[in-house]
Amino acid sequence: MVRSNLRYGPNTGHPTTAIPKAVRPSQRKGVQSTKTKFVRSVIREVAGFSAYERRVMELLRNSKVTRRRGN
């Protein structure tokens, strides 16, 4: 909050300007860069899915089939 040299109120005190703060690296955590996205997509094309990913996809496929049968 910027001070406005008022005698009373929420903005009392010597007038100051806020210093813009730099973004911390922890605020960027989890955000993928374009290079990382590209590299991972290339690796995915070459190597395919890992074992746990294949298992999860199979479980999802089976759960959809069982839901359809129930209806």
C-alpha positions as semicolon CSV with decimal commas, in nm:
position;residue;x (nm);y (nm);z (nm)
1;M;0,000;0,000;0,000
2;V;0,133;0,345;-0,090
3;R;0,155;0,606;0,184
4;S;-0,003;0,941;0,102
5;N;0,131;1,178;0,373
6;L;-0,208;1,193;0,550
7;R;-0,219;1,258;0,920
8;Y;-0,495;1,002;0,988
9;G;-0,632;0,700;0,810
10;P;-0,500;0,380;0,656
11;N;-0,238;0,555;0,436
12;T;-0,065;0,759;0,707
13;G;0,307;0,825;0,705
14;H;0,581;0,942;0,473
15;P;0,486;0,903;0,104
16;T;0,661;0,600;-0,045
17;T;0,647;0,399;-0,366
18;A;0,618;0,022;-0,366
19;I;0,917;-0,168;-0,500
20;P;0,813;-0,433;-0,753
21;K;0,921;-0,773;-0,623
22;A;1,092;-1,032;-0,840
23;V;0,912;-1,358;-0,903
24;R;1,059;-1,639;-0,696
25;P;1,155;-1,966;-0,861
26;S;0,912;-2,148;-0,630
27;Q;0,624;-1,957;-0,794
28;R;0,720;-2,113;-1,129
29;K;0,722;-2,468;-0,995
30;G;0,519;-2,703;-1,210
31;V;0,500;-2,467;-1,510
32;Q;0,646;-2,630;-1,819
33;S;0,857;-2,434;-2,061
34;T;0,804;-2,476;-2,435
35;K;1,139;-2,654;-2,471
36;T;1,051;-2,904;-2,197
37;K;0,712;-2,973;-2,357
38;F;0,876;-3,034;-2,693
39;V;1,146;-3,263;-2,554
40;R;0,894;-3,469;-2,359
41;S;0,667;-3,507;-2,661
42;V;0,961;-3,629;-2,872
43;I;1,058;-3,880;-2,603
44;R;0,696;-3,996;-2,579
45;E;0,688;-4,059;-2,956
46;V;1,014;-4,255;-2,950
47;A;0,974;-4,452;-2,627
48;G;0,595;-4,483;-2,597
49;F;0,414;-4,499;-2,264
50;S;0,575;-4,631;-1,949
51;A;0,443;-4,942;-1,774
52;Y;0,237;-4,762;-1,510
53;E;0,081;-4,533;-1,773
54;R;-0,023;-4,835;-1,981
55;R;-0,174;-4,997;-1,673
56;V;-0,370;-4,684;-1,585
57;M;-0,502;-4,649;-1,941
58;E;-0,613;-5,013;-1,935
59;L;-0,790;-4,963;-1,603
60;L;-0,967;-4,656;-1,739
61;R;-1,069;-4,845;-2,052
62;N;-1,207;-5,133;-1,844
63;S;-1,397;-4,900;-1,612
64;K;-1,567;-4,735;-1,912
65;V;-1,671;-5,076;-2,047
66;T;-1,815;-5,187;-1,713
67;R;-2,006;-4,860;-1,681
68;R;-2,161;-4,912;-2,025
69;R;-2,266;-5,267;-1,940
70;G;-2,434;-5,152;-1,620
71;N;-2,658;-4,902;-1,803
